[in-house]
PDB file of C-alpha atoms in Angstrom:
ATOM      1  CA  MET A  20     153.661  55.204  69.442  1.00 43.00           C
ATOM      2  CA  ALA A  21     156.802  57.500  68.447  1.00 45.00           C
ATOM      3  CA  LYS A  22     156.839  61.136  69.214  1.00 57.00           C
ATOM      4  CA  LYS A  23     156.861  62.924  66.318  1.00 78.00           C
ATOM      5  CA  VAL A  24     159.769  65.674  66.441  1.00 84.00           C
ATOM      6  CA  LEU A  25     159.432  69.387  65.521  1.00 93.00           C
ATOM      7  CA  SER A  26     162.150  71.574  64.819  1.00 94.00           C
ATOM      8  CA  ALA A  27     162.383  74.629  67.603  1.00 94.00           C
ATOM      9  CA  GLY A  28     163.058  78.063  67.234  1.00 93.00           C
ATOM     10  CA  ALA A  29     166.477  79.857  67.885  1.00 91.00           C
ATOM     11  CA  VAL A  30     165.608  80.836  71.431  1.00 92.00           C
ATOM     12  CA  HIS A  31     162.015  79.143  72.314  1.00 92.00           C
ATOM     13  CA  THR A  32     161.045  75.417  72.138  1.00 94.00           C
ATOM     14  CA  VAL A  33     157.694  74.632  70.776  1.00 97.00           C
ATOM     15  CA  PRO A  34     155.015  74.462  73.427  1.00 97.00           C
ATOM     16  CA  ALA A  35     152.666  71.545  74.004  1.00 96.00           C
ATOM     17  CA  ASP A  36     149.447  72.905  72.583  1.00 97.00           C
ATOM     18  CA  LEU A  37     151.138  74.614  69.772  1.00 98.00           C
ATOM     19  CA  ARG A  38     153.143  71.207  68.750  1.00 97.00           C
ATOM     20  CA  LYS A  39     149.837  69.021  68.991  1.00 96.00           C
ATOM     21  CA  ALA A  40     148.522  71.813  66.237  1.00 97.00           C
ATOM     22  CA  LEU A  41     151.361  71.415  64.175  1.00 97.00           C
ATOM     23  CA  ILE A  42     151.578  67.691  63.894  1.00 96.00           C
ATOM     24  CA  SER A  43     147.918  67.271  63.214  1.00 96.00           C
ATOM     25  CA  ASP A  44     148.135  69.082  60.138  1.00 96.00           C
ATOM     26  CA  SER A  45     150.873  67.893  57.867  1.00 95.00           C
ATOM     27  CA  ALA A  46     150.774  70.989  55.477  1.00 97.00           C
ATOM     28  CA  ALA A  47     151.241  73.273  58.273  1.00 97.00           C
ATOM     29  CA  ARG A  48     153.907  70.940  59.636  1.00 97.00           C
ATOM     30  CA  GLU A  49     155.694  70.945  56.102  1.00 96.00           C
ATOM     31  CA  LYS A  50     155.708  74.800  55.969  1.00 97.00           C
ATOM     32  CA  TRP A  51     157.140  74.705  59.645  1.00 97.00           C
ATOM     33  CA  GLU A  52     159.875  72.917  58.710  1.00 97.00           C
ATOM     34  CA  ASP A  53     160.777  74.926  55.879  1.00 97.00           C
ATOM     35  CA  ILE A  54     161.235  78.287  58.013  1.00 97.00           C
ATOM     36  CA  THR A  55     164.190  79.165  59.386  1.00 95.00           C
ATOM     37  CA  PRO A  56     164.702  78.883  63.245  1.00 95.00           C
ATOM     38  CA  LEU A  57     164.410  82.515  63.802  1.00 93.00           C
ATOM     39  CA  ALA A  58     160.844  82.677  61.685  1.00 95.00           C
ATOM     40  CA  ARG A  59     159.970  79.815  64.220  1.00 96.00           C
ATOM     41  CA  ASN A  60     161.092  81.635  67.293  1.00 95.00           C
ATOM     42  CA  GLU A  61     158.792  84.712  66.033  1.00 94.00           C
ATOM     43  CA  TRP A  62     155.718  82.122  65.736  1.00 96.00           C
ATOM     44  CA  ILE A  63     156.661  80.692  69.164  1.00 96.00           C
ATOM     45  CA  CYS A  64     156.816  83.860  70.678  1.00 95.00           C
ATOM     46  CA  TRP A  65     153.796  85.376  69.018  1.00 95.00           C
ATOM     47  CA  VAL A  66     151.757  81.972  70.782  1.00 97.00           C
ATOM     48  CA  ILE A  67     153.302  82.335  74.217  1.00 95.00           C
ATOM     49  CA  SER A  68     153.161  85.933  74.785  1.00 94.00           C
ATOM     50  CA  VAL A  69     149.584  86.650  74.735  1.00 94.00           C
ATOM     51  CA  LYS A  70     147.847  86.176  78.261  1.00 95.00           C
ATOM     52  CA  LYS A  71     144.312  85.048  77.697  1.00 98.00           C
ATOM     53  CA  PRO A  72     143.874  81.340  76.615  1.00 97.00           C
ATOM     54  CA  GLU A  73     141.257  82.483  74.192  1.00 98.00           C
ATOM     55  CA  THR A  74     143.703  84.403  72.493  1.00 97.00           C
ATOM     56  CA  ARG A  75     146.379  81.773  72.708  1.00 98.00           C
ATOM     57  CA  ARG A  76     144.148  79.565  71.009  1.00 98.00           C
ATOM     58  CA  GLN A  77     143.408  81.983  67.988  1.00 98.00           C
ATOM     59  CA  HIS A  78     147.073  82.731  67.854  1.00 97.00           C
ATOM     60  CA  ILE A  79     147.603  79.242  67.461  1.00 98.00           C
ATOM     61  CA  GLU A  80     145.003  78.504  64.821  1.00 98.00           C
ATOM     62  CA  GLY A  81     146.655  81.225  63.144  1.00 97.00           C
ATOM     63  CA  VAL A  82     149.899  79.754  62.785  1.00 97.00           C
ATOM     64  CA  ARG A  83     148.278  76.984  61.257  1.00 97.00           C
ATOM     65  CA  THR A  84     146.535  78.952  59.087  1.00 97.00           C
ATOM     66  CA  GLU A  85     148.765  81.537  58.149  1.00 97.00           C
ATOM     67  CA  LEU A  86     152.075  79.008  57.480  1.00 97.00           C
ATOM     68  CA  LYS A  87     149.741  77.241  54.964  1.00 97.00           C
ATOM     69  CA  GLU A  88     148.915  80.484  53.228  1.00 96.00           C
ATOM     70  CA  GLY A  89     152.786  81.134  52.603  1.00 96.00           C
ATOM     71  CA  MET A  90     153.355  83.510  55.626  1.00 96.00           C
ATOM     72  CA  ARG A  91     156.563  82.774  56.911  1.00 95.00           C
ATOM     73  CA  ARG A  92     156.495  85.143  60.019  1.00 93.00           C
ATOM     74  CA  PRO A  93     153.504  86.605  61.902  1.00 92.00           C
ATOM     75  CA  CYS A  94     152.182  89.990  60.291  1.00 85.00           C
ATOM     76  CA  CYS A  95     152.157  93.369  62.182  1.00 82.00           C
ATOM     77  CA  TRP A  96     153.988  91.973  65.350  1.00 76.00           C
ATOM     78  CA  PRO A  97     157.497  93.795  66.549  1.00 84.00           C
ATOM     79  CA  GLY A  98     159.018  90.532  66.717  1.00 81.00           C
ATOM     80  CA  CYS A  99     160.250  88.090  69.748  1.00 81.00           C
ATOM     81  CA  PRO A 100     162.149  90.156  72.531  1.00 82.00           C
ATOM     82  CA  HIS A 101     163.947  87.434  73.755  1.00 76.00           C
ATOM     83  CA  ARG A 102     166.700  86.976  70.794  1.00 67.00           C
TER      84      ARG A 102
END
């Protein structure tokens, strides 16, 4: 079975749990590929910056739903400090 490729962020690579969520949702994946590498970087950093596993799961679900709603970056978040 061929592994599906997702575009990475400007600094961050897509973590396995986020990759699985995006690959399993074709609408979210299409939106993911439509945003810039800097925007993808913001979403990735928003997911990996939390400490609790339950919060990380919520952020991953948020990426999926908010991308499909048309959001291009996480709302109300100061941004990735790694760029």
